Amino acid sequence: MTRILAIESSCDETAAAVVEGLPPRVISSVISSQIDLHKAYGGVYPEVASRAHTERILPVIEEALSKARTTMAKIDAIAVTYGPGLIGALLIGVNTAKALSYSLGKPLIPVNHLEGHIFANFIEHPNAPFPIVALTVAGGHTTLALLHDTKRIKVLGQTLDDAAGEAFDKVAKLLCLTYPGGPEIERLAKRGNPDAFRFPRPMIDDASLDFSFAGLKTAVLYQVRELKRIDTKTKTDLCASFQQAALEVLVRKTIRAAKKHQARSLFLGGGVSANQKLRSMMRKAVAQDLPDAFLSVPPLALVTDNAAMIGVAALYRYAQGRPGNWRRVRVDPNASLGRNDRLG
Ligand code: KG4
Ligand code: ZN
């Protein structure tokens, strides 16, 4: 059975995991979050992230191996996120992985971070029927993708400007909430009225499957400027109304993509899919509009950044006979989905 050590360092989480087999099994998954380091800056400070990754990466790898009760000698291959992400952060994971691969003579499998978010769904649902439409909503990306099998991923649509998570983080910042903004907005939105403010739902009825969140963020900004004083009730209403607008777009477009491509499964992934309201709206929409489709919503620990998802994507690549050579692995901060065939 193939056993892989996976490393993830694309943003503000230093993570390592041991995974094995097909169907994939997670043996250990260790995540060292840097959120507390970045809070003071109101967002991820790239240089601080790189330094923290440098300090933490080896202890995190050691912990993942020890929790899995294994050693490098029993690992068949190493997997690492090569992009997209912050270049300085990615370099720490990729160079650590290259050093391990070179010194131990083990294959190195480069994995696209977004592909990892999609493949996290196969951990609990390895037999989800194809075709699959996957919505990946993270801090830097909002992507709808189509899978006819595990080999090829086709991008159906993506954001033309801000990512959904980025919009949550920016709206949170202008409401003076702490970083990361998504969970804070969700917390306040629970007490607010989603109909209090009518914010735009950008591109919701557009024929394309692309997204745009910059206009929605700006609409919240103008509303905030217009309000002379923002008391707690108004703040919760702003959060609820913004969240409702953003989530309606995500759900409506995902359903449209699934109908158009006759999807038999829908996958969710990325930090924003930790949002309980998004999960419940998506469940409701699938039950109503696509009652025969299967909806996969991974547990919270698998939707935000982790290395288990990178390892799982690598297990499929390895099984397809694409083990990868460290010499050919390159960091690509702007890597997009579906183009990673040229690597590894
Ligand atoms: O996937 P992720 O951990 O990292 C990236 O690949 O970007 O996603 C982080 C993003 C952040 O923008 C954060 O605000 C958002 O996910 N997020 C949420 C929630 N939890 C995290 N957004 C909305 N609601 C949440 N509960
Ligand atoms: Zn991510």
mmCIF file of C-alpha atoms and ligand atoms in Angstrom:
data_model
loop_
_atom_site.group_PDB
_atom_site.id
_atom_site.type_symbol
_atom_site.label_atom_id
_atom_site.label_comp_id
_atom_site.label_asym_id
_atom_site.label_seq_id
_atom_site.Cartn_x
_atom_site.Cartn_y
_atom_site.Cartn_z
ATOM 1 C CA MET A 1 0.000 0.000 0.000
ATOM 2 C CA THR A 2 1.401 3.388 -0.995
ATOM 3 C CA ARG A 3 2.238 5.662 1.922
ATOM 4 C CA ILE A 4 2.875 9.358 1.347
ATOM 5 C CA LEU A 5 4.232 12.181 3.505
ATOM 6 C CA ALA A 6 2.553 15.432 2.416
ATOM 7 C CA ILE A 7 3.670 19.001 3.112
ATOM 8 C CA GLU A 8 1.608 22.210 2.785
ATOM 9 C CA SER A 9 2.958 25.746 3.348
ATOM 10 C CA SER A 10 1.210 27.932 0.771
ATOM 11 C CA CYS A 11 -0.239 30.547 3.130
ATOM 12 C CA ASP A 12 -0.431 30.835 6.918
ATOM 13 C CA GLU A 13 -0.653 27.192 7.956
ATOM 14 C CA THR A 14 2.392 24.934 8.253
ATOM 15 C CA ALA A 15 1.066 21.420 7.776
ATOM 16 C CA ALA A 16 2.235 17.842 7.275
ATOM 17 C CA ALA A 17 0.308 14.588 7.002
ATOM 18 C CA VAL A 18 0.783 10.885 6.403
ATOM 19 C CA VAL A 19 -1.780 9.280 4.101
ATOM 20 C CA GLU A 20 -1.991 5.871 2.488
ATOM 21 C CA GLY A 21 -3.803 3.618 0.056
ATOM 22 C CA LEU A 22 -6.662 3.928 -2.388
ATOM 23 C CA PRO A 23 -9.332 4.546 -1.239
ATOM 24 C CA PRO A 24 -7.255 7.092 0.659
ATOM 25 C CA ARG A 25 -6.839 7.011 4.421
ATOM 26 C CA VAL A 26 -5.452 9.797 6.607
ATOM 27 C CA ILE A 27 -3.063 8.329 9.181
ATOM 28 C CA SER A 28 -1.975 11.623 10.733
ATOM 29 C CA SER A 29 -2.515 15.305 9.993
ATOM 30 C CA VAL A 30 -0.702 18.097 11.841
ATOM 31 C CA ILE A 31 -1.492 21.791 11.310
ATOM 32 C CA SER A 32 0.402 24.638 12.925
ATOM 33 C CA SER A 33 -1.675 27.773 12.384
ATOM 34 C CA GLN A 34 -0.044 31.204 12.284
ATOM 35 C CA ILE A 35 -3.286 33.130 12.715
ATOM 36 C CA ASP A 36 -2.144 34.668 16.024
ATOM 37 C CA LEU A 37 1.053 35.978 14.401
ATOM 38 C CA HIS A 38 -0.859 37.738 11.603
ATOM 39 C CA LYS A 39 -3.773 39.145 13.651
ATOM 40 C CA ALA A 40 -1.799 42.263 14.575
ATOM 41 C CA TYR A 41 -1.389 43.088 10.865
ATOM 42 C CA GLY A 42 -5.047 42.473 9.947
ATOM 43 C CA GLY A 43 -4.014 39.934 7.300
ATOM 44 C CA VAL A 44 -1.250 37.531 6.315
ATOM 45 C CA TYR A 45 2.144 39.277 6.465
ATOM 46 C CA PRO A 46 4.179 37.319 3.886
ATOM 47 C CA GLU A 47 7.623 37.749 5.458
ATOM 48 C CA VAL A 48 6.318 36.754 8.888
ATOM 49 C CA ALA A 49 4.668 33.700 7.284
ATOM 50 C CA SER A 50 7.921 32.583 5.623
ATOM 51 C CA ARG A 51 9.879 32.880 8.862
ATOM 52 C CA ALA A 52 7.271 30.960 10.832
ATOM 53 C CA HIS A 53 7.181 28.199 8.176
ATOM 54 C CA THR A 54 10.991 27.923 8.391
ATOM 55 C CA GLU A 55 10.870 27.492 12.159
ATOM 56 C CA ARG A 56 7.944 25.095 12.209
ATOM 57 C CA ILE A 57 8.251 22.880 9.172
ATOM 58 C CA LEU A 58 10.621 20.236 10.542
ATOM 59 C CA PRO A 59 8.878 19.865 13.933
ATOM 60 C CA VAL A 60 5.518 19.608 12.120
ATOM 61 C CA ILE A 61 6.854 16.887 9.788
ATOM 62 C CA GLU A 62 8.365 15.006 12.743
ATOM 63 C CA GLU A 63 5.076 15.198 14.608
ATOM 64 C CA ALA A 64 3.109 13.903 11.589
ATOM 65 C CA LEU A 65 5.505 10.938 11.256
ATOM 66 C CA SER A 66 5.465 10.188 14.955
ATOM 67 C CA LYS A 67 1.655 10.414 15.217
ATOM 68 C CA ALA A 68 1.454 7.975 12.293
ATOM 69 C CA ARG A 69 3.971 5.733 14.135
ATOM 70 C CA THR A 70 6.119 5.651 11.041
ATOM 71 C CA THR A 71 9.526 6.825 9.805
ATOM 72 C CA MET A 72 10.812 8.217 6.509
ATOM 73 C CA ALA A 73 12.143 4.739 5.692
ATOM 74 C CA LYS A 74 8.546 3.509 5.411
ATOM 75 C CA ILE A 75 7.358 6.424 3.245
ATOM 76 C CA ASP A 76 7.062 5.672 -0.493
ATOM 77 C CA ALA A 77 6.816 9.234 -1.796
ATOM 78 C CA ILE A 78 6.706 12.856 -0.693
ATOM 79 C CA ALA A 79 4.010 15.302 -1.826
ATOM 80 C CA VAL A 80 4.135 19.072 -1.619
ATOM 81 C CA THR A 81 2.015 22.082 -2.591
ATOM 82 C CA TYR A 82 3.837 23.883 -5.444
ATOM 83 C CA GLY A 83 1.206 26.664 -5.833
ATOM 84 C CA PRO A 84 -0.831 28.776 -5.898
ATOM 85 C CA GLY A 85 0.160 30.750 -2.810
ATOM 86 C CA LEU A 86 2.724 33.146 -1.375
ATOM 87 C CA ILE A 87 6.073 32.563 -3.047
ATOM 88 C CA GLY A 88 8.168 32.824 0.127
ATOM 89 C CA ALA A 89 5.816 30.502 1.986
ATOM 90 C CA LEU A 90 5.653 27.944 -0.846
ATOM 91 C CA LEU A 91 9.450 27.879 -1.144
ATOM 92 C CA ILE A 92 9.856 26.636 2.443
ATOM 93 C CA GLY A 93 7.635 23.597 1.856
ATOM 94 C CA VAL A 94 8.956 22.867 -1.640
ATOM 95 C CA ASN A 95 12.627 23.148 -0.676
ATOM 96 C CA THR A 96 12.138 21.019 2.422
ATOM 97 C CA ALA A 97 10.366 18.415 0.291
ATOM 98 C CA LYS A 98 13.101 18.551 -2.361
ATOM 99 C CA ALA A 99 15.810 18.058 0.279
ATOM 100 C CA LEU A 100 13.978 15.015 1.666
ATOM 101 C CA SER A 101 13.347 13.636 -1.828
ATOM 102 C CA TYR A 102 16.969 14.097 -2.939
ATOM 103 C CA SER A 103 18.593 12.804 0.222
ATOM 104 C CA LEU A 104 16.324 9.777 0.641
ATOM 105 C CA GLY A 105 15.913 8.960 -3.054
ATOM 106 C CA LYS A 106 12.090 9.091 -2.897
ATOM 107 C CA PRO A 107 9.781 10.506 -5.589
ATOM 108 C CA LEU A 108 8.418 14.028 -5.122
ATOM 109 C CA ILE A 109 4.842 14.704 -6.272
ATOM 110 C CA PRO A 110 3.934 18.380 -6.816
ATOM 111 C CA VAL A 111 0.299 19.107 -5.970
ATOM 112 C CA ASN A 112 -1.834 22.112 -6.886
ATOM 113 C CA HIS A 113 -3.330 23.583 -3.692
ATOM 114 C CA LEU A 114 -6.800 23.929 -5.257
ATOM 115 C CA GLU A 115 -6.690 20.338 -6.462
ATOM 116 C CA GLY A 116 -5.961 19.438 -2.835
ATOM 117 C CA HIS A 117 -9.121 21.253 -1.687
ATOM 118 C CA ILE A 118 -11.156 19.270 -4.251
ATOM 119 C CA PHE A 119 -9.541 15.914 -3.435
ATOM 120 C CA ALA A 120 -10.218 16.386 0.308
ATOM 121 C CA ASN A 121 -13.755 15.253 -0.606
ATOM 122 C CA PHE A 122 -12.519 11.792 -1.682
ATOM 123 C CA ILE A 123 -11.355 11.049 1.887
ATOM 124 C CA GLU A 124 -14.906 10.461 3.102
ATOM 125 C CA HIS A 125 -16.459 9.781 -0.300
ATOM 126 C CA PRO A 126 -14.017 7.882 -2.542
ATOM 127 C CA ASN A 127 -16.910 6.479 -4.568
ATOM 128 C CA ALA A 128 -18.751 9.728 -5.264
ATOM 129 C CA PRO A 129 -20.193 9.312 -8.768
ATOM 130 C CA PHE A 130 -18.817 11.322 -11.706
ATOM 131 C CA PRO A 131 -19.256 13.820 -13.247
ATOM 132 C CA ILE A 132 -18.432 15.976 -10.246
ATOM 133 C CA VAL A 133 -18.829 19.749 -10.010
ATOM 134 C CA ALA A 134 -16.548 21.176 -7.308
ATOM 135 C CA LEU A 135 -16.815 24.620 -5.733
ATOM 136 C CA THR A 136 -13.551 25.770 -4.143
ATOM 137 C CA VAL A 137 -13.953 28.937 -2.077
ATOM 138 C CA ALA A 138 -10.841 30.113 -0.304
ATOM 139 C CA GLY A 139 -9.000 33.284 0.681
ATOM 140 C CA GLY A 140 -7.291 33.619 -2.685
ATOM 141 C CA HIS A 141 -9.553 31.606 -4.985
ATOM 142 C CA THR A 142 -13.122 31.021 -6.030
ATOM 143 C CA THR A 143 -13.343 28.279 -8.634
ATOM 144 C CA LEU A 144 -15.957 26.012 -10.154
ATOM 145 C CA ALA A 145 -14.408 22.882 -11.654
ATOM 146 C CA LEU A 146 -15.624 19.782 -13.478
ATOM 147 C CA LEU A 147 -14.207 16.288 -13.053
ATOM 148 C CA HIS A 148 -15.163 13.415 -15.355
ATOM 149 C CA ASP A 149 -12.596 11.244 -13.559
ATOM 150 C CA THR A 150 -9.736 11.811 -11.089
ATOM 151 C CA LYS A 151 -7.213 12.512 -13.847
ATOM 152 C CA ARG A 152 -8.361 15.758 -15.437
ATOM 153 C CA ILE A 153 -9.863 18.854 -13.910
ATOM 154 C CA LYS A 154 -11.590 21.414 -16.103
ATOM 155 C CA VAL A 155 -12.118 24.932 -14.813
ATOM 156 C CA LEU A 156 -15.692 26.076 -15.507
ATOM 157 C CA GLY A 157 -15.466 29.470 -13.912
ATOM 158 C CA GLN A 158 -13.507 31.570 -11.469
ATOM 159 C CA THR A 159 -13.493 34.970 -9.876
ATOM 160 C CA LEU A 160 -12.648 37.890 -12.127
ATOM 161 C CA ASP A 161 -11.467 39.999 -9.182
ATOM 162 C CA ASP A 162 -11.673 39.312 -5.420
ATOM 163 C CA ALA A 163 -12.050 35.784 -4.100
ATOM 164 C CA ALA A 164 -15.038 35.049 -1.855
ATOM 165 C CA GLY A 165 -12.819 34.644 1.226
ATOM 166 C CA GLU A 166 -11.000 37.851 0.359
ATOM 167 C CA ALA A 167 -14.358 39.676 0.264
ATOM 168 C CA PHE A 168 -15.222 38.270 3.714
ATOM 169 C CA ASP A 169 -11.808 39.363 5.025
ATOM 170 C CA LYS A 170 -12.021 42.868 3.506
ATOM 171 C CA VAL A 171 -15.590 43.509 4.684
ATOM 172 C CA ALA A 172 -14.549 42.308 8.153
ATOM 173 C CA LYS A 173 -11.649 44.750 8.119
ATOM 174 C CA LEU A 174 -13.835 47.707 7.264
ATOM 175 C CA LEU A 175 -16.136 46.715 10.134
ATOM 176 C CA CYS A 176 -13.059 46.599 12.420
ATOM 177 C CA LEU A 177 -13.358 42.836 13.029
ATOM 178 C CA THR A 178 -10.298 40.669 13.638
ATOM 179 C CA TYR A 179 -8.490 38.537 11.037
ATOM 180 C CA PRO A 180 -9.480 36.115 9.558
ATOM 181 C CA GLY A 181 -12.737 37.855 8.781
ATOM 182 C CA GLY A 182 -14.817 34.931 7.541
ATOM 183 C CA PRO A 183 -15.499 33.270 10.907
ATOM 184 C CA GLU A 184 -16.122 36.679 12.554
ATOM 185 C CA ILE A 185 -18.657 37.713 9.902
ATOM 186 C CA GLU A 186 -20.408 34.371 10.260
ATOM 187 C CA ARG A 187 -20.548 34.752 14.051
ATOM 188 C CA LEU A 188 -22.080 38.258 13.909
ATOM 189 C CA ALA A 189 -24.354 37.391 10.965
ATOM 190 C CA LYS A 190 -26.137 34.816 13.144
ATOM 191 C CA ARG A 191 -27.632 37.692 15.166
ATOM 192 C CA GLY A 192 -28.332 39.955 12.182
ATOM 193 C CA ASN A 193 -31.094 40.396 9.619
ATOM 194 C CA PRO A 194 -30.002 39.250 6.128
ATOM 195 C CA ASP A 195 -32.646 41.484 4.532
ATOM 196 C CA ALA A 196 -31.706 44.661 6.411
ATOM 197 C CA PHE A 197 -29.531 45.930 3.545
ATOM 198 C CA ARG A 198 -30.041 45.010 -0.101
ATOM 199 C CA PHE A 199 -26.518 44.437 -1.434
ATOM 200 C CA PRO A 200 -25.850 43.463 -5.071
ATOM 201 C CA ARG A 201 -25.490 39.798 -6.087
ATOM 202 C CA PRO A 202 -22.815 40.289 -8.767
ATOM 203 C CA MET A 203 -23.158 38.130 -11.918
ATOM 204 C CA ILE A 204 -25.782 35.936 -10.260
ATOM 205 C CA ASP A 205 -27.847 35.572 -13.448
ATOM 206 C CA ASP A 206 -24.918 35.901 -15.810
ATOM 207 C CA ALA A 207 -24.636 33.086 -18.355
ATOM 208 C CA SER A 208 -20.960 32.529 -17.524
ATOM 209 C CA LEU A 209 -19.869 30.565 -14.479
ATOM 210 C CA ASP A 210 -17.396 33.250 -13.412
ATOM 211 C CA PHE A 211 -17.716 35.258 -10.202
ATOM 212 C CA SER A 212 -17.022 38.824 -9.137
ATOM 213 C CA PHE A 213 -16.981 39.999 -5.526
ATOM 214 C CA ALA A 214 -15.238 43.384 -5.722
ATOM 215 C CA GLY A 215 -18.504 45.268 -6.413
ATOM 216 C CA LEU A 216 -20.234 43.656 -3.452
ATOM 217 C CA LYS A 217 -17.359 44.618 -1.163
ATOM 218 C CA THR A 218 -17.489 48.217 -2.481
ATOM 219 C CA ALA A 219 -21.270 48.342 -1.951
ATOM 220 C CA VAL A 220 -20.710 47.444 1.714
ATOM 221 C CA LEU A 221 -18.009 50.131 1.921
ATOM 222 C CA TYR A 222 -20.373 52.823 0.549
ATOM 223 C CA GLN A 223 -23.131 51.703 2.908
ATOM 224 C CA VAL A 224 -20.756 51.910 5.877
ATOM 225 C CA ARG A 225 -19.697 55.432 4.842
ATOM 226 C CA GLU A 226 -23.317 56.499 4.535
ATOM 227 C CA LEU A 227 -24.206 55.305 8.009
ATOM 228 C CA LYS A 228 -23.162 57.961 10.500
ATOM 229 C CA ARG A 229 -22.919 55.621 13.469
ATOM 230 C CA ILE A 230 -22.692 51.841 13.419
ATOM 231 C CA ASP A 231 -24.082 50.271 16.573
ATOM 232 C CA THR A 232 -23.881 46.565 17.340
ATOM 233 C CA LYS A 233 -27.274 45.814 15.772
ATOM 234 C CA THR A 234 -26.331 47.586 12.532
ATOM 235 C CA LYS A 235 -23.026 45.724 12.448
ATOM 236 C CA THR A 236 -24.733 42.346 12.749
ATOM 237 C CA ASP A 237 -27.219 43.398 10.020
ATOM 238 C CA LEU A 238 -24.378 44.455 7.711
ATOM 239 C CA CYS A 239 -22.637 41.102 8.269
ATOM 240 C CA ALA A 240 -25.824 39.095 7.698
ATOM 241 C CA SER A 241 -26.784 41.057 4.566
ATOM 242 C CA PHE A 242 -23.295 40.836 3.050
ATOM 243 C CA GLN A 243 -23.025 37.123 3.852
ATOM 244 C CA GLN A 244 -26.444 36.436 2.346
ATOM 245 C CA ALA A 245 -25.519 38.214 -0.906
ATOM 246 C CA ALA A 246 -22.150 36.440 -1.256
ATOM 247 C CA LEU A 247 -23.533 32.988 -0.438
ATOM 248 C CA GLU A 248 -26.553 33.306 -2.731
ATOM 249 C CA VAL A 249 -24.183 33.886 -5.653
ATOM 250 C CA LEU A 250 -21.996 30.907 -4.712
ATOM 251 C CA VAL A 251 -24.945 28.544 -4.318
ATOM 252 C CA ARG A 252 -26.871 29.682 -7.405
ATOM 253 C CA LYS A 253 -23.843 29.387 -9.680
ATOM 254 C CA THR A 254 -22.811 26.004 -8.328
ATOM 255 C CA ILE A 255 -26.302 24.634 -8.935
ATOM 256 C CA ARG A 256 -26.323 26.114 -12.439
ATOM 257 C CA ALA A 257 -22.923 24.506 -13.209
ATOM 258 C CA ALA A 258 -24.102 21.146 -11.859
ATOM 259 C CA LYS A 259 -27.291 21.236 -13.958
ATOM 260 C CA LYS A 260 -25.447 22.315 -17.093
ATOM 261 C CA HIS A 261 -22.913 19.492 -16.816
ATOM 262 C CA GLN A 262 -25.328 16.876 -15.470
ATOM 263 C CA ALA A 263 -23.238 16.444 -12.344
ATOM 264 C CA ARG A 264 -24.007 13.417 -10.208
ATOM 265 C CA SER A 265 -21.941 14.798 -7.321
ATOM 266 C CA LEU A 266 -21.197 18.241 -5.923
ATOM 267 C CA PHE A 267 -18.050 18.887 -3.874
ATOM 268 C CA LEU A 268 -17.316 21.769 -1.495
ATOM 269 C CA GLY A 269 -13.864 22.891 -0.407
ATOM 270 C CA GLY A 270 -11.724 25.798 0.782
ATOM 271 C CA GLY A 271 -11.921 27.910 3.942
ATOM 272 C CA VAL A 272 -15.211 29.648 3.122
ATOM 273 C CA SER A 273 -16.949 26.277 2.982
ATOM 274 C CA ALA A 274 -16.399 26.095 6.752
ATOM 275 C CA ASN A 275 -19.321 28.557 6.818
ATOM 276 C CA GLN A 276 -22.368 26.802 8.303
ATOM 277 C CA LYS A 277 -24.796 29.037 6.440
ATOM 278 C CA LEU A 278 -23.173 28.151 3.100
ATOM 279 C CA ARG A 279 -23.367 24.467 4.011
ATOM 280 C CA SER A 280 -27.054 24.639 4.901
ATOM 281 C CA MET A 281 -27.972 26.797 1.881
ATOM 282 C CA MET A 282 -26.142 24.376 -0.426
ATOM 283 C CA ARG A 283 -27.843 21.341 1.162
ATOM 284 C CA LYS A 284 -31.238 22.963 0.715
ATOM 285 C CA ALA A 285 -30.575 23.992 -2.881
ATOM 286 C CA VAL A 286 -29.324 20.518 -3.866
ATOM 287 C CA ALA A 287 -32.301 18.830 -2.198
ATOM 288 C CA GLN A 288 -34.662 21.139 -4.056
ATOM 289 C CA ASP A 289 -33.050 21.474 -7.504
ATOM 290 C CA LEU A 290 -30.926 18.333 -7.861
ATOM 291 C CA PRO A 291 -32.558 15.738 -5.607
ATOM 292 C CA ASP A 292 -30.684 12.853 -7.258
ATOM 293 C CA ALA A 293 -27.235 14.417 -6.884
ATOM 294 C CA PHE A 294 -24.848 13.625 -4.063
ATOM 295 C CA LEU A 295 -23.454 16.558 -2.032
ATOM 296 C CA SER A 296 -20.108 16.127 -0.258
ATOM 297 C CA VAL A 297 -19.330 18.604 2.519
ATOM 298 C CA PRO A 298 -16.039 17.654 4.216
ATOM 299 C CA PRO A 299 -15.523 18.121 7.974
ATOM 300 C CA LEU A 300 -14.122 21.499 9.076
ATOM 301 C CA ALA A 301 -10.545 20.253 9.545
ATOM 302 C CA LEU A 302 -10.468 19.182 5.888
ATOM 303 C CA VAL A 303 -11.896 22.325 4.274
ATOM 304 C CA THR A 304 -9.427 24.836 5.698
ATOM 305 C CA ASP A 305 -5.751 24.452 4.756
ATOM 306 C CA ASN A 306 -4.194 21.109 5.668
ATOM 307 C CA ALA A 307 -1.662 18.650 4.255
ATOM 308 C CA ALA A 308 -3.922 15.561 4.262
ATOM 309 C CA MET A 309 -5.740 16.904 1.177
ATOM 310 C CA ILE A 310 -2.384 17.385 -0.596
ATOM 311 C CA GLY A 311 -1.398 13.823 0.263
ATOM 312 C CA VAL A 312 -4.709 12.434 -1.003
ATOM 313 C CA ALA A 313 -4.395 14.222 -4.360
ATOM 314 C CA ALA A 314 -0.839 12.820 -4.566
ATOM 315 C CA LEU A 315 -2.044 9.250 -3.896
ATOM 316 C CA TYR A 316 -4.224 9.466 -7.021
ATOM 317 C CA ARG A 317 -1.345 10.949 -9.068
ATOM 318 C CA TYR A 318 0.998 8.208 -7.845
ATOM 319 C CA ALA A 319 -1.513 5.500 -8.752
ATOM 320 C CA GLN A 320 -1.734 7.019 -12.258
ATOM 321 C CA GLY A 321 1.998 6.440 -12.663
ATOM 322 C CA ARG A 322 3.018 10.065 -12.216
ATOM 323 C CA PRO A 323 5.464 9.802 -9.310
ATOM 324 C CA GLY A 324 7.474 12.994 -9.983
ATOM 325 C CA ASN A 325 11.098 13.934 -9.836
ATOM 326 C CA TRP A 326 12.340 16.686 -7.473
ATOM 327 C CA ARG A 327 14.451 18.235 -10.279
ATOM 328 C CA ARG A 328 11.321 19.107 -12.251
ATOM 329 C CA VAL A 329 9.284 20.560 -9.401
ATOM 330 C CA ARG A 330 8.959 24.354 -9.525
ATOM 331 C CA VAL A 331 7.189 26.747 -7.204
ATOM 332 C CA ASP A 332 4.387 28.526 -9.083
ATOM 333 C CA PRO A 333 2.651 31.239 -6.983
ATOM 334 C CA ASN A 334 0.030 31.763 -9.710
ATOM 335 C CA ALA A 335 -0.583 28.112 -10.568
ATOM 336 C CA SER A 336 -4.048 27.491 -11.934
ATOM 337 C CA LEU A 337 -6.067 24.307 -11.920
ATOM 338 C CA GLY A 338 -5.879 21.948 -14.842
ATOM 339 C CA ARG A 339 -2.446 23.038 -15.987
ATOM 340 C CA ASN A 340 -0.325 20.992 -13.620
ATOM 341 C CA ASP A 341 0.267 18.197 -16.119
ATOM 342 C CA ARG A 342 3.478 19.873 -17.208
ATOM 343 C CA LEU A 343 4.878 19.386 -13.730
ATOM 344 C CA GLY A 344 6.226 16.291 -12.061
HETATM 345 O O1 KG4 B 1 -8.689 27.526 2.342
HETATM 346 P P1 KG4 B 1 -8.195 28.543 3.315
HETATM 347 O O2 KG4 B 1 -7.936 28.085 4.725
HETATM 348 O O3 KG4 B 1 -6.882 29.228 2.788
HETATM 349 C C1 KG4 B 1 -6.725 29.573 1.440
HETATM 350 O O4 KG4 B 1 -6.398 28.668 0.633
HETATM 351 O O5 KG4 B 1 -6.954 30.776 1.155
HETATM 352 O O6 KG4 B 1 -9.284 29.732 3.314
HETATM 353 C C2 KG4 B 1 -9.129 30.884 4.112
HETATM 354 C C3 KG4 B 1 -10.313 31.800 3.876
HETATM 355 C C4 KG4 B 1 -10.203 33.146 4.567
HETATM 356 O O7 KG4 B 1 -10.537 34.175 3.649
HETATM 357 C C5 KG4 B 1 -11.237 33.069 5.678
HETATM 358 O O8 KG4 B 1 -11.793 34.322 6.044
HETATM 359 C C6 KG4 B 1 -12.270 32.164 5.047
HETATM 360 O O9 KG4 B 1 -11.517 31.190 4.354
HETATM 361 N N1 KG4 B 1 -13.130 31.509 6.052
HETATM 362 C C7 KG4 B 1 -14.462 31.714 6.135
HETATM 363 C C8 KG4 B 1 -14.902 30.964 7.263
HETATM 364 N N2 KG4 B 1 -13.814 30.322 7.802
HETATM 365 C C9 KG4 B 1 -12.741 30.666 7.036
HETATM 366 N N3 KG4 B 1 -15.306 32.447 5.397
HETATM 367 C C10 KG4 B 1 -16.608 32.464 5.743
HETATM 368 N N4 KG4 B 1 -17.096 31.787 6.815
HETATM 369 C C11 KG4 B 1 -16.302 31.032 7.589
HETATM 370 N N5 KG4 B 1 -16.786 30.373 8.637
HETATM 371 ZN ZN ZN B 2 -6.639 26.789 0.811
#
